[in-house]
CSV table of C-alpha atoms and ligand atoms in Angstrom, one decimal:
chain,number,residue,atom,x,y,z
A,1082,MET,CA,10.0,0.7,-21.9
A,1083,PRO,CA,11.1,-1.2,-18.8
A,1084,SER,CA,8.4,-1.0,-16.1
A,1085,ILE,CA,8.1,-2.6,-12.7
A,1086,VAL,CA,5.0,-2.9,-10.6
A,1087,ILE,CA,5.6,-3.0,-6.8
A,1088,VAL,CA,2.7,-4.5,-4.9
A,1089,GLY,CA,2.0,-5.6,-1.3
A,1090,ALA,CA,1.7,-9.4,-1.2
A,1091,GLN,CA,0.0,-9.5,2.2
A,1092,TRP,CA,-2.2,-7.1,4.2
A,1093,GLY,CA,-0.2,-3.9,3.6
A,1094,ASP,CA,2.8,-2.4,5.3
A,1095,GLU,CA,5.2,-4.9,3.8
A,1096,GLY,CA,7.8,-2.2,3.0
A,1097,LYS,CA,6.6,-1.0,-0.4
A,1098,GLY,CA,7.8,2.5,0.3
A,1099,LYS,CA,11.4,1.4,1.1
A,1100,ILE,CA,11.7,-0.8,-2.0
A,1101,THR,CA,10.1,1.8,-4.3
A,1102,ASP,CA,12.6,4.4,-3.0
A,1103,LEU,CA,15.4,2.0,-3.6
A,1104,LEU,CA,14.4,1.2,-7.2
A,1105,ALA,CA,13.5,4.9,-7.9
A,1106,GLU,CA,17.1,5.9,-7.7
A,1107,ARG,CA,17.8,4.4,-11.1
A,1108,SER,CA,14.3,4.9,-12.5
A,1109,ASP,CA,12.8,7.9,-14.3
A,1110,ALA,CA,9.4,8.0,-12.8
A,1111,VAL,CA,7.3,6.6,-9.9
A,1112,ILE,CA,3.5,6.3,-10.3
A,1113,ARG,CA,0.9,5.7,-7.6
A,1114,PHE,CA,-2.2,4.1,-9.1
A,1115,GLN,CA,-4.7,3.3,-6.4
A,1116,GLY,CA,-5.6,3.9,-2.8
A,1117,GLY,CA,-5.2,7.2,-1.1
A,1118,ASN,CA,-3.9,8.5,2.2
A,1119,ASN,CA,-5.0,5.3,3.9
A,1120,ALA,CA,-1.4,4.3,2.8
A,1121,GLY,CA,1.6,5.1,5.0
A,1122,HIS,CA,4.9,4.4,3.2
A,1123,THR,CA,8.0,4.8,5.3
A,1124,ILE,CA,11.5,5.6,4.0
A,1125,VAL,CA,14.5,5.7,6.2
A,1126,ARG,CA,17.6,7.5,4.9
A,1127,ASP,CA,20.6,8.5,6.8
A,1128,GLY,CA,18.7,8.1,10.0
A,1129,GLN,CA,15.9,10.4,8.8
A,1130,VAL,CA,12.4,9.0,8.7
A,1131,TRP,CA,10.0,10.0,5.9
A,1132,LYS,CA,6.3,9.0,6.1
A,1133,LEU,CA,4.5,9.4,2.8
A,1134,HIS,CA,0.8,9.0,2.4
A,1135,LEU,CA,-0.1,10.3,-1.0
A,1136,MET,CA,3.3,11.2,-2.4
A,1137,PRO,CA,4.9,8.5,-4.6
A,1138,SER,CA,8.0,7.1,-2.9
A,1139,GLY,CA,10.4,8.6,-5.5
A,1140,ILE,CA,9.8,12.2,-4.3
A,1141,LEU,CA,13.0,12.3,-2.3
A,1142,TYR,CA,15.1,12.4,-5.5
A,1143,PRO,CA,15.2,16.0,-6.6
A,1144,GLY,CA,12.8,16.7,-9.4
A,1145,LYS,CA,12.0,13.0,-10.1
A,1146,THR,CA,8.8,12.6,-12.0
A,1147,CYS,CA,6.3,11.4,-9.5
A,1148,VAL,CA,2.7,10.8,-10.7
A,1149,ILE,CA,-0.4,10.5,-8.7
A,1150,GLY,CA,-2.5,8.5,-11.2
A,1151,ASN,CA,-6.2,8.6,-12.0
A,1152,GLY,CA,-6.9,5.6,-9.8
A,1153,VAL,CA,-5.9,7.3,-6.6
A,1154,VAL,CA,-8.3,9.1,-4.4
A,1155,ILE,CA,-6.9,12.4,-3.2
A,1156,ASP,CA,-7.6,14.3,0.0
A,1157,PRO,CA,-6.3,17.7,-1.2
A,1158,LYS,CA,-5.8,18.9,2.4
A,1159,VAL,CA,-3.5,16.0,3.1
A,1160,LEU,CA,-1.7,16.4,-0.2
A,1161,THR,CA,-1.1,20.1,0.3
A,1162,ASP,CA,0.1,19.5,3.8
A,1163,GLU,CA,2.4,16.7,2.7
A,1164,LEU,CA,3.8,19.0,-0.1
A,1165,GLU,CA,4.4,21.8,2.3
A,1166,GLU,CA,6.1,19.5,4.9
A,1167,LEU,CA,8.4,18.0,2.2
A,1168,ARG,CA,9.3,21.5,0.9
A,1169,ARG,CA,10.0,22.6,4.5
A,1170,ARG,CA,12.4,19.7,4.9
A,1171,GLY,CA,14.1,20.9,1.7
A,1172,VAL,CA,12.7,18.4,-0.8
A,1173,ASP,CA,12.3,19.6,-4.4
A,1174,THR,CA,8.8,18.5,-5.3
A,1175,GLY,CA,8.8,20.1,-8.8
A,1176,GLY,CA,8.4,16.6,-10.5
A,1177,LEU,CA,5.0,15.9,-9.0
A,1178,ARG,CA,2.2,15.4,-11.5
A,1179,ILE,CA,-1.4,14.9,-10.4
A,1180,SER,CA,-4.0,13.3,-12.6
A,1181,ALA,CA,-6.8,15.7,-13.4
A,1182,ASN,CA,-9.1,12.7,-13.4
A,1183,ALA,CA,-8.3,11.4,-9.9
A,1184,HIS,CA,-11.2,11.6,-7.5
A,1185,VAL,CA,-11.2,13.9,-4.5
A,1186,ILE,CA,-12.0,13.1,-0.9
A,1187,MET,CA,-14.5,15.6,0.4
A,1188,PRO,CA,-15.3,16.4,4.1
A,1189,TYR,CA,-18.5,14.4,3.8
A,1190,HIS,CA,-16.5,11.3,2.8
A,1191,LEU,CA,-14.6,11.5,6.1
A,1192,MET,CA,-17.8,11.9,8.1
A,1193,LEU,CA,-19.5,9.0,6.2
A,1194,ASP,CA,-16.5,6.7,6.8
A,1195,THR,CA,-16.6,7.4,10.6
A,1196,ALA,CA,-20.4,7.1,10.7
A,1197,GLY,CA,-20.3,3.9,8.7
A,1198,GLU,CA,-17.9,2.3,11.2
A,1199,ALA,CA,-19.9,3.5,14.2
A,1200,ARG,CA,-23.0,2.0,12.7
A,1201,LEU,CA,-21.3,-1.4,12.2
A,1202,GLY,CA,-20.4,-1.5,15.9
A,1203,SER,CA,-18.6,-4.7,16.7
A,1204,LEU,CA,-18.6,-5.7,13.1
A,1205,GLN,CA,-16.6,-2.7,12.0
A,1206,ILE,CA,-13.9,-3.0,9.4
A,1207,GLY,CA,-11.4,-0.9,11.3
A,1208,THR,CA,-10.9,1.5,8.4
A,1209,THR,CA,-8.3,4.3,8.5
A,1210,ARG,CA,-11.3,6.7,8.6
A,1211,ARG,CA,-9.7,8.7,5.8
A,1212,GLY,CA,-12.9,8.7,3.7
A,1213,ILE,CA,-11.5,6.2,1.2
A,1214,GLY,CA,-14.5,3.9,0.9
A,1215,PRO,CA,-17.1,6.6,0.5
A,1216,CYS,CA,-15.0,8.4,-2.1
A,1217,TYR,CA,-14.6,5.3,-4.2
A,1218,ALA,CA,-18.4,4.7,-3.7
A,1219,ASP,CA,-19.1,8.1,-5.2
A,1220,LYS,CA,-16.8,7.4,-8.1
A,1221,ALA,CA,-18.7,4.2,-8.9
A,1222,ALA,CA,-22.0,6.0,-8.4
A,1223,ARG,CA,-20.8,8.7,-10.8
A,1224,LEU,CA,-21.2,11.4,-8.1
A,1225,GLY,CA,-17.5,12.0,-7.6
A,1226,ILE,CA,-15.6,15.3,-7.6
A,1227,ARG,CA,-12.4,15.1,-9.7
A,1228,VAL,CA,-9.2,17.1,-9.4
A,1229,GLN,CA,-10.1,19.0,-12.6
A,1230,ASP,CA,-13.3,20.2,-10.9
A,1231,LEU,CA,-11.3,22.1,-8.3
A,1232,LEU,CA,-10.4,24.6,-11.0
A,1233,ASP,CA,-13.9,25.6,-11.9
A,1234,GLU,CA,-16.1,27.1,-9.2
A,1235,LYS,CA,-19.4,26.8,-11.0
A,1236,ILE,CA,-18.9,23.1,-11.8
A,1237,LEU,CA,-17.5,22.3,-8.4
A,1238,LYS,CA,-20.5,23.8,-6.6
A,1239,LYS,CA,-23.0,22.0,-8.9
A,1240,LYS,CA,-21.2,18.7,-8.4
A,1241,ILE,CA,-21.1,19.1,-4.6
A,1242,VAL,CA,-24.8,19.7,-4.6
A,1243,ALA,CA,-25.5,16.7,-6.7
A,1244,ALA,CA,-23.2,14.5,-4.5
A,1245,LEU,CA,-24.8,15.7,-1.3
A,1246,GLU,CA,-28.4,15.1,-2.4
A,1247,PRO,CA,-28.6,11.3,-1.9
A,1248,LYS,CA,-26.5,11.6,1.3
A,1249,ARG,CA,-28.9,13.9,3.1
A,1250,LEU,CA,-30.2,11.3,5.5
A,1251,SER,CA,-26.9,9.8,6.5
A,1252,LEU,CA,-25.3,13.2,6.9
A,1253,ARG,CA,-28.1,14.5,9.1
A,1254,PRO,CA,-26.1,14.1,12.3
A,1255,PHE,CA,-23.5,16.4,10.8
A,1256,ALA,CA,-25.9,19.0,9.4
A,1257,LYS,CA,-24.6,21.8,11.6
A,1258,ASP,CA,-20.9,21.0,10.9
A,1259,PRO,CA,-19.5,24.1,9.2
A,1260,LYS,CA,-17.3,21.9,7.0
A,1261,LEU,CA,-20.5,20.9,5.2
A,1262,ASP,CA,-21.5,24.5,4.3
A,1263,LEU,CA,-21.7,24.6,0.6
A,1264,GLN,CA,-20.0,28.0,0.2
A,1265,THR,CA,-17.2,27.1,2.7
A,1266,MET,CA,-16.6,23.7,1.0
A,1267,THR,CA,-16.5,25.3,-2.4
A,1268,GLU,CA,-14.0,28.0,-1.3
A,1269,ASP,CA,-11.8,25.6,0.6
A,1270,TYR,CA,-11.6,23.2,-2.3
A,1271,MET,CA,-11.0,25.9,-4.9
A,1272,THR,CA,-8.1,27.1,-2.7
A,1273,TYR,CA,-6.7,23.5,-2.8
A,1274,GLY,CA,-7.2,23.5,-6.5
A,1275,HIS,CA,-5.1,26.7,-6.9
A,1276,ARG,CA,-2.4,25.4,-4.7
A,1277,LEU,CA,-2.1,22.2,-6.6
A,1278,GLU,CA,-2.7,23.7,-10.1
A,1279,GLN,CA,0.9,23.7,-11.2
A,1280,HIS,CA,1.1,19.9,-10.6
A,1281,ILE,CA,-2.2,19.0,-12.3
A,1282,ALA,CA,-1.7,17.3,-15.7
A,1283,ASP,CA,-2.9,14.7,-18.2
A,1284,THR,CA,-0.9,12.0,-16.5
A,1285,THR,CA,-2.0,9.2,-18.8
A,1286,ARG,CA,-0.4,10.8,-21.7
A,1287,LEU,CA,2.7,11.5,-19.6
A,1288,VAL,CA,3.0,7.8,-18.7
A,1289,TRP,CA,2.6,6.8,-22.4
A,1290,ASP,CA,5.3,9.2,-23.3
A,1291,LEU,CA,7.7,7.9,-20.6
A,1292,LEU,CA,7.2,4.4,-21.8
A,1293,GLU,CA,7.5,5.3,-25.4
A,1294,ASP,CA,10.8,7.0,-24.7
A,1295,GLY,CA,12.1,3.8,-23.1
A,1296,ARG,CA,12.2,5.4,-19.6
A,1297,GLN,CA,12.2,3.1,-16.6
A,1298,VAL,CA,8.9,3.5,-14.7
A,1299,ILE,CA,7.9,2.1,-11.3
A,1300,PHE,CA,4.3,1.6,-10.5
A,1301,GLU,CA,3.9,1.8,-6.7
A,1302,GLY,CA,1.0,0.0,-5.1
A,1303,ALA,CA,-0.6,0.7,-1.8
A,1304,GLN,CA,-2.2,-1.7,0.6
A,1305,GLY,CA,-1.8,-5.4,-0.3
A,1306,ALA,CA,-3.5,-8.3,-2.1
A,1307,LEU,CA,-5.4,-9.6,0.9
A,1308,LEU,CA,-7.1,-6.2,1.2
A,1309,ASP,CA,-8.2,-6.2,-2.5
A,1310,ILE,CA,-11.9,-5.4,-2.8
A,1311,ASP,CA,-12.4,-8.3,-5.3
A,1312,HIS,CA,-9.9,-10.9,-4.1
A,1313,GLY,CA,-9.2,-10.1,-0.5
A,1314,THR,CA,-10.9,-11.0,2.7
A,1315,TYR,CA,-14.1,-9.1,1.8
A,1316,PRO,CA,-15.7,-7.2,3.5
A,1317,PHE,CA,-12.6,-6.6,5.6
A,1318,VAL,CA,-10.8,-5.0,2.7
A,1319,THR,CA,-10.1,-1.6,1.3
A,1320,SER,CA,-12.2,-0.1,-1.5
A,1321,SER,CA,-9.7,-0.4,-4.4
A,1322,ASN,CA,-7.7,-3.1,-6.1
A,1323,PRO,CA,-4.2,-3.1,-4.7
A,1324,ILE,CA,-3.1,-5.8,-7.2
A,1325,ALA,CA,-0.9,-5.4,-10.2
A,1326,ALA,CA,-3.8,-5.3,-12.7
A,1327,ALA,CA,-4.8,-2.0,-11.2
A,1328,ALA,CA,-1.5,-0.4,-12.2
A,1329,CYS,CA,-2.9,-0.4,-15.7
A,1330,ILE,CA,-6.4,1.0,-14.9
A,1331,GLY,CA,-5.1,3.4,-12.3
A,1332,SER,CA,-2.6,5.0,-14.7
A,1333,GLY,CA,-4.0,4.4,-18.2
A,1334,VAL,CA,-1.7,1.8,-19.7
A,1335,GLY,CA,-2.3,-1.7,-21.0
A,1336,PRO,CA,-1.1,-5.0,-19.5
A,1337,LYS,CA,1.5,-5.3,-22.2
A,1338,ASP,CA,3.3,-2.2,-20.8
A,1339,ILE,CA,4.2,-4.1,-17.6
A,1340,ASP,CA,7.4,-6.0,-17.6
A,1341,GLU,CA,8.0,-7.2,-14.1
A,1342,ILE,CA,5.8,-7.5,-11.0
A,1343,TRP,CA,7.4,-7.5,-7.6
A,1344,GLY,CA,5.5,-8.6,-4.6
A,1345,ILE,CA,6.7,-7.3,-1.3
A,1346,THR,CA,6.2,-9.5,1.8
A,1347,LYS,CA,7.5,-9.4,5.3
A,1348,ALA,CA,9.3,-12.5,6.6
A,1349,TYR,CA,6.3,-12.8,8.9
A,1350,ALA,CA,2.8,-11.3,8.7
A,1351,THR,CA,0.9,-8.3,10.0
A,1352,ARG,CA,-2.6,-6.9,9.6
A,1353,VAL,CA,-4.2,-3.6,10.8
A,1354,GLY,CA,-7.9,-3.5,11.4
A,1355,ALA,CA,-10.4,-6.3,11.7
A,1356,GLY,CA,-10.9,-9.4,9.6
A,1357,PRO,CA,-9.6,-13.0,9.2
A,1358,PHE,CA,-5.9,-13.6,9.8
A,1359,PRO,CA,-5.3,-17.3,9.9
A,1360,THR,CA,-1.8,-17.2,11.2
A,1361,GLU,CA,-2.3,-14.6,14.0
A,1362,MET,CA,-0.1,-15.1,17.0
A,1363,GLU,CA,-1.5,-14.8,20.4
A,1364,GLY,CA,0.3,-13.7,23.6
A,1365,GLU,CA,3.9,-13.0,24.3
A,1366,GLN,CA,5.5,-14.0,21.0
A,1367,GLY,CA,3.2,-11.7,19.0
A,1368,GLU,CA,4.0,-8.9,21.5
A,1369,LEU,CA,7.7,-9.5,21.0
A,1370,LEU,CA,7.6,-9.3,17.2
A,1371,ARG,CA,5.4,-6.2,17.4
A,1372,GLU,CA,7.9,-4.4,19.6
A,1373,ARG,CA,10.9,-5.6,17.6
A,1374,GLY,CA,9.4,-4.9,14.2
A,1375,GLY,CA,7.9,-1.6,15.3
A,1376,GLU,CA,4.5,-2.8,14.2
A,1377,PHE,CA,2.4,0.2,14.7
A,1378,GLY,CA,0.5,1.8,11.8
A,1379,THR,CA,2.3,4.5,9.9
A,1380,THR,CA,-1.0,6.3,9.2
A,1381,THR,CA,-3.1,5.7,12.3
A,1382,GLY,CA,-0.6,4.6,14.9
A,1383,ARG,CA,-2.7,1.5,15.7
A,1384,ALA,CA,-0.9,-1.6,16.9
A,1385,ARG,CA,-0.6,-4.1,14.1
A,1386,ARG,CA,-1.8,-7.6,14.6
A,1387,VAL,CA,1.2,-10.0,14.1
A,1388,GLY,CA,1.3,-13.5,12.7
A,1389,TRP,CA,3.6,-16.2,11.3
A,1390,LEU,CA,4.3,-16.1,7.6
A,1391,ASP,CA,1.3,-17.5,5.7
A,1392,LEU,CA,2.6,-19.2,2.6
A,1393,VAL,CA,-0.9,-20.2,1.5
A,1394,ALA,CA,-1.9,-16.6,1.3
A,1395,LEU,CA,1.4,-15.6,-0.2
A,1396,ARG,CA,1.0,-18.2,-3.0
A,1397,TYR,CA,-2.5,-16.8,-3.6
A,1398,ALA,CA,-1.1,-13.3,-3.9
A,1399,ALA,CA,1.5,-14.5,-6.3
A,1400,LYS,CA,-1.2,-15.9,-8.6
A,1401,LEU,CA,-3.4,-12.8,-8.3
A,1402,ASN,CA,-0.5,-10.6,-9.3
A,1403,SER,CA,1.5,-12.8,-11.7
A,1404,LEU,CA,4.4,-12.0,-9.5
A,1405,THR,CA,7.8,-12.3,-11.2
A,1406,ALA,CA,9.8,-11.6,-8.1
A,1407,LEU,CA,9.5,-11.4,-4.3
A,1408,ALA,CA,11.2,-9.0,-2.0
A,1409,VAL,CA,11.2,-10.3,1.6
A,1410,THR,CA,11.5,-7.5,4.2
A,1411,LYS,CA,12.2,-7.5,7.9
A,1412,LEU,CA,14.1,-10.8,8.0
A,1413,ASP,CA,16.2,-9.2,10.7
A,1414,VAL,CA,13.2,-9.1,13.1
A,1415,LEU,CA,13.1,-12.9,13.3
A,1416,SER,CA,16.7,-13.2,14.7
A,1417,GLY,CA,16.8,-14.8,18.1
A,1418,LEU,CA,13.8,-17.1,17.7
A,1419,GLU,CA,14.7,-20.7,18.2
A,1420,GLU,CA,12.1,-22.0,15.8
A,1421,LEU,CA,10.1,-20.4,13.1
A,1422,TYR,CA,6.6,-21.5,12.0
A,1423,VAL,CA,5.5,-21.2,8.4
A,1424,CYS,CA,1.9,-21.9,7.5
A,1425,THR,CA,1.6,-24.3,4.6
A,1426,ARG,CA,-2.0,-25.4,5.0
A,1427,TYR,CA,-5.2,-24.3,6.7
A,1428,ARG,CA,-7.4,-26.3,9.0
A,1429,GLY,CA,-11.2,-25.5,8.7
A,1430,ALA,CA,-14.0,-25.6,11.2
A,1431,GLU,CA,-14.7,-29.3,10.8
A,1432,GLY,CA,-11.1,-30.2,11.0
A,1433,ALA,CA,-10.6,-30.6,7.2
A,1434,GLU,CA,-7.3,-29.4,5.9
A,1435,PHE,CA,-6.8,-27.5,2.7
A,1436,ASP,CA,-3.9,-25.8,0.9
A,1437,VAL,CA,-5.6,-23.1,-1.1
A,1438,PHE,CA,-6.9,-19.7,0.0
A,1439,PRO,CA,-10.6,-20.2,0.6
A,1440,TYR,CA,-13.0,-18.2,-1.6
A,1441,HIS,CA,-15.9,-18.6,0.9
A,1442,GLN,CA,-16.1,-16.1,3.7
A,1443,THR,CA,-17.4,-18.6,6.3
A,1444,VAL,CA,-14.7,-21.1,5.6
A,1445,LEU,CA,-12.0,-18.3,5.7
A,1446,HIS,CA,-13.3,-17.0,9.0
A,1447,HIS,CA,-12.8,-20.4,10.6
A,1448,ALA,CA,-9.5,-21.2,9.0
A,1449,THR,CA,-6.4,-21.5,11.2
A,1450,GLY,CA,-2.9,-22.1,10.1
A,1451,GLU,CA,-1.2,-25.5,10.0
A,1452,TYR,CA,2.5,-25.1,10.4
A,1453,GLU,CA,5.9,-26.5,9.5
A,1454,THR,CA,8.7,-25.6,11.8
A,1455,VAL,CA,12.1,-24.5,10.6
A,1456,PRO,CA,15.2,-23.7,12.6
A,1457,GLY,CA,15.7,-20.1,13.6
A,1458,TRP,CA,19.0,-18.2,13.9
A,1459,GLU,CA,20.6,-16.1,16.6
A,1460,GLU,CA,22.7,-13.7,14.6
A,1461,ASP,CA,21.8,-10.0,14.1
A,1462,LEU,CA,21.3,-9.5,10.4
A,1463,GLY,CA,21.5,-5.7,10.3
A,1464,GLU,CA,24.9,-5.6,8.8
A,1465,CYS,CA,24.6,-8.4,6.2
A,1466,ARG,CA,24.8,-7.2,2.6
A,1467,THR,CA,25.3,-10.5,0.7
A,1468,GLU,CA,23.5,-13.8,0.8
A,1469,ALA,CA,26.7,-15.4,1.9
A,1470,GLU,CA,26.8,-13.3,5.1
A,1471,LEU,CA,23.4,-14.6,6.1
A,1472,PRO,CA,23.3,-17.6,8.5
A,1473,GLN,CA,22.5,-20.9,6.8
A,1474,ALA,CA,19.1,-21.1,8.6
A,1475,ALA,CA,18.1,-17.7,7.2
A,1476,ARG,CA,19.1,-18.7,3.7
A,1477,ASP,CA,17.1,-21.9,4.1
A,1478,TYR,CA,14.1,-19.9,5.3
A,1479,LEU,CA,14.2,-17.7,2.1
A,1480,ALA,CA,14.7,-20.8,-0.1
A,1481,ALA,CA,11.6,-22.4,1.5
A,1482,ILE,CA,9.6,-19.3,0.7
A,1483,SER,CA,10.6,-19.1,-2.9
A,1484,ASP,CA,10.2,-22.9,-3.4
A,1485,PHE,CA,6.7,-22.9,-2.0
A,1486,VAL,CA,5.5,-19.8,-3.8
A,1487,GLY,CA,7.3,-20.6,-7.0
A,1488,VAL,CA,8.7,-17.0,-7.3
A,1489,PRO,CA,12.3,-16.1,-6.8
A,1490,VAL,CA,13.4,-13.9,-3.9
A,1491,VAL,CA,15.4,-11.1,-5.4
A,1492,LEU,CA,15.7,-8.7,-2.5
A,1493,VAL,CA,15.9,-9.2,1.3
A,1494,GLY,CA,15.4,-6.5,3.9
A,1495,VAL,CA,17.6,-6.6,7.0
A,1496,GLY,CA,16.7,-3.3,8.6
A,1497,PRO,CA,14.7,-0.2,7.9
A,1498,GLY,CA,17.6,1.8,6.4
A,1499,ARG,CA,17.7,2.0,2.6
A,1500,GLU,CA,21.2,0.4,2.6
A,1501,GLN,CA,20.0,-2.5,4.7
A,1502,VAL,CA,19.2,-4.8,1.8
A,1503,ILE,CA,20.6,-7.9,0.2
A,1504,TRP,CA,20.3,-8.4,-3.6
A,1505,THR,CA,20.2,-12.1,-4.2
A,1506,GLU,CA,21.7,-14.0,-7.1
A,1507,ALA,CA,18.2,-14.2,-8.7
A,1508,ALA,CA,18.1,-10.4,-8.9
A,1509,GLN,CA,20.6,-10.6,-11.8
A,1510,HIS,CA,17.7,-11.7,-14.0
A,1511,THR,CA,15.5,-8.7,-13.3
A,1512,ILE,CA,15.3,-5.2,-14.9
A,1513,ALA,CA,16.6,-3.8,-11.7
A,1514,ALA,CA,19.9,-5.6,-12.3
A,1515,ASN,CA,20.3,-3.8,-15.6
A,1516,ALA,CA,19.3,-0.5,-14.0
A,1517,LEU,CA,21.7,-1.0,-11.2
A,1518,ALA,CA,24.5,-1.6,-13.6
A,1519,ARG,CA,23.6,1.5,-15.6
B,2224,GDP,P1,4.5,0.1,3.3
B,2224,GDP,O1,3.2,0.7,3.7
B,2224,GDP,O2,4.4,-1.2,2.6
B,2224,GDP,O3,5.4,1.1,2.6
B,2224,GDP,O4,5.2,-0.2,4.7
B,2224,GDP,P2,5.3,0.7,6.0
B,2224,GDP,O5,6.2,1.8,5.8
B,2224,GDP,O6,3.9,1.0,6.5
B,2224,GDP,O7,5.8,-0.3,7.1
B,2224,GDP,C1,7.0,-1.0,7.0
B,2224,GDP,C2,7.9,-0.6,8.2
B,2224,GDP,O8,8.9,-1.5,8.2
B,2224,GDP,C3,8.5,0.8,8.1
B,2224,GDP,O9,8.6,1.2,9.5
B,2224,GDP,C4,9.8,0.5,7.5
B,2224,GDP,O10,10.8,1.5,7.9
B,2224,GDP,C5,10.2,-0.8,8.1
B,2224,GDP,N1,11.0,-1.7,7.3
B,2224,GDP,C6,11.0,-1.8,6.0
B,2224,GDP,N2,11.9,-2.8,5.6
B,2224,GDP,C7,12.5,-3.3,6.7
B,2224,GDP,C8,13.4,-4.3,7.0
B,2224,GDP,O11,13.9,-5.0,6.2
B,2224,GDP,N3,13.7,-4.5,8.4
B,2224,GDP,C9,13.2,-3.7,9.4
B,2224,GDP,N4,13.5,-4.0,10.6
B,2224,GDP,N5,12.3,-2.8,9.1
B,2224,GDP,C10,11.9,-2.5,7.8
B,2225,IMO,P1,-0.1,0.7,3.0
B,2225,IMO,O1,-0.1,1.3,1.7
B,2225,IMO,C1,-2.3,-1.6,6.1
B,2225,IMO,C2,-6.7,-1.4,6.0
B,2225,IMO,C3,-7.3,-0.7,7.2
B,2225,IMO,C4,-8.6,-1.5,7.2
B,2225,IMO,C5,-8.9,-1.7,5.7
B,2225,IMO,C6,-9.9,-0.7,5.1
B,2225,IMO,O2,0.6,1.5,4.1
B,2225,IMO,O3,0.3,-0.7,3.0
B,2225,IMO,P2,-9.7,1.8,4.4
B,2225,IMO,O4,-9.3,3.1,5.2
B,2225,IMO,O5,-8.7,1.6,3.3
B,2225,IMO,O6,-11.1,1.8,4.0
B,2225,IMO,O7,-9.5,0.6,5.5
B,2225,IMO,O8,-7.7,-1.6,5.1
B,2225,IMO,N1,-5.6,-0.6,5.3
B,2225,IMO,C7,-4.3,-0.8,5.4
B,2225,IMO,N2,-3.6,-1.6,6.2
B,2225,IMO,N3,-1.6,-0.8,5.2
B,2225,IMO,C8,-2.3,0.1,4.4
B,2225,IMO,O9,-1.7,0.8,3.5
B,2225,IMO,C9,-3.7,0.1,4.6
B,2225,IMO,N4,-4.7,0.9,4.0
B,2225,IMO,C10,-5.8,0.4,4.4
B,2225,IMO,O10,-6.6,-0.9,8.4
B,2225,IMO,O11,-8.4,-2.8,7.8
B,2226,MG,MG1,2.1,1.3,5.3
């Protein structure tokens, strides 16, 4: 039965793709359960870079069962392009299974995403403009098109008409766009359906069977806890729940089927798009970390905002997810800084200090980090493979994180390559340790 959920414990881009790929080697299946191609998950192997958007990060192992669950929103153009590109690069994608119940991103979702942002003007969220929000909105409004609909022309057409009806006014500026022509849209999406047909399946049953057979399953999250539509920095969030509970809903299993929940965090913090970011760095130091860490979006290429590690937010993410383990990535990026700042409290508008993540939007928007300083280290960490090889200051930094958050650090990233990791002593108590010993 062993199953591990991998989630982002910050604002996304923590290195979920890399960790999932690593664990997938000894696992039987990888399942995406929410989000869509707003995600960009990077895997670096033997100097080759792979940027995955919809494909689960197990796809690089030939024939590995990779599931796109019912909770994901799928742009079939992006998915077919991604499949084609992987095949072109010699990847066997035969293990891909796509939920027939997953919702489909339509051309009008992309238009509405862009138009919605334009309307918000200076208040815009900074979405990836991939149509994610409008697609989830249609799902909730029960006007969504699902993967199974792409295999039946009559049903598809009927559902498109029904979905377009209430959007007439907001789509008026796009009325002449050929992409909105009913016949064209139906034909295009039927074509995607045919191309994907061999992969479409009852994935819920598939996941049940895997778990019943005692297979090791990885549930791969997208985005991160602070972008959660219920618990994140609303309205500056994504339109799904990137927390562990969604692994159940987005794949069709119950909470008891989850054994471990790993939160991935960078050794500092980043955020793409607008919204509160209490530990954001201004000026040169932020610039330095952005350059060193290559902090530019995998999906949109936008420069990521950079900040110090926010332990208040991380502890909040640990609670929201019931984290059983932490993986700290990009520790190498901090080398050469004399002093590191970690945020252990916030200061509010009136000067009040607090040590919990504020639930109130106004409070949150005025919160700034209060820091403790810890010594940095000079050494390059790229070649370290054991805790003992890390400088004492780096070990102390990791210990401070796990002490504050109350969750053990099991894995540390010291570079983008899949071999650039350190398994800590605490990893011995995880499922992965058994798997690694298999
Ligand atoms: P994801 O969305 O959570 O999968 O993360 P992204 O792939 O969007 O962003 C993480 C970036 O950091 C990628 O470019 C990774 O190759 C890179 N990365 C992951 N782990 C490490 C690490 O330990 N050190 C360094 N320097 N880079 C890392
Ligand atoms: P991965 O899986 C970082 C952010 C966008 C924006 C907000 C809403 O690679 O960690 P959306 O297009 O989802 O409606 O945009 O969420 N966002 C991400 N930020 N990593 C991601 O994915 C993200 N997916 C969405 O920048 O602020
Ligand atoms: Mg990413």
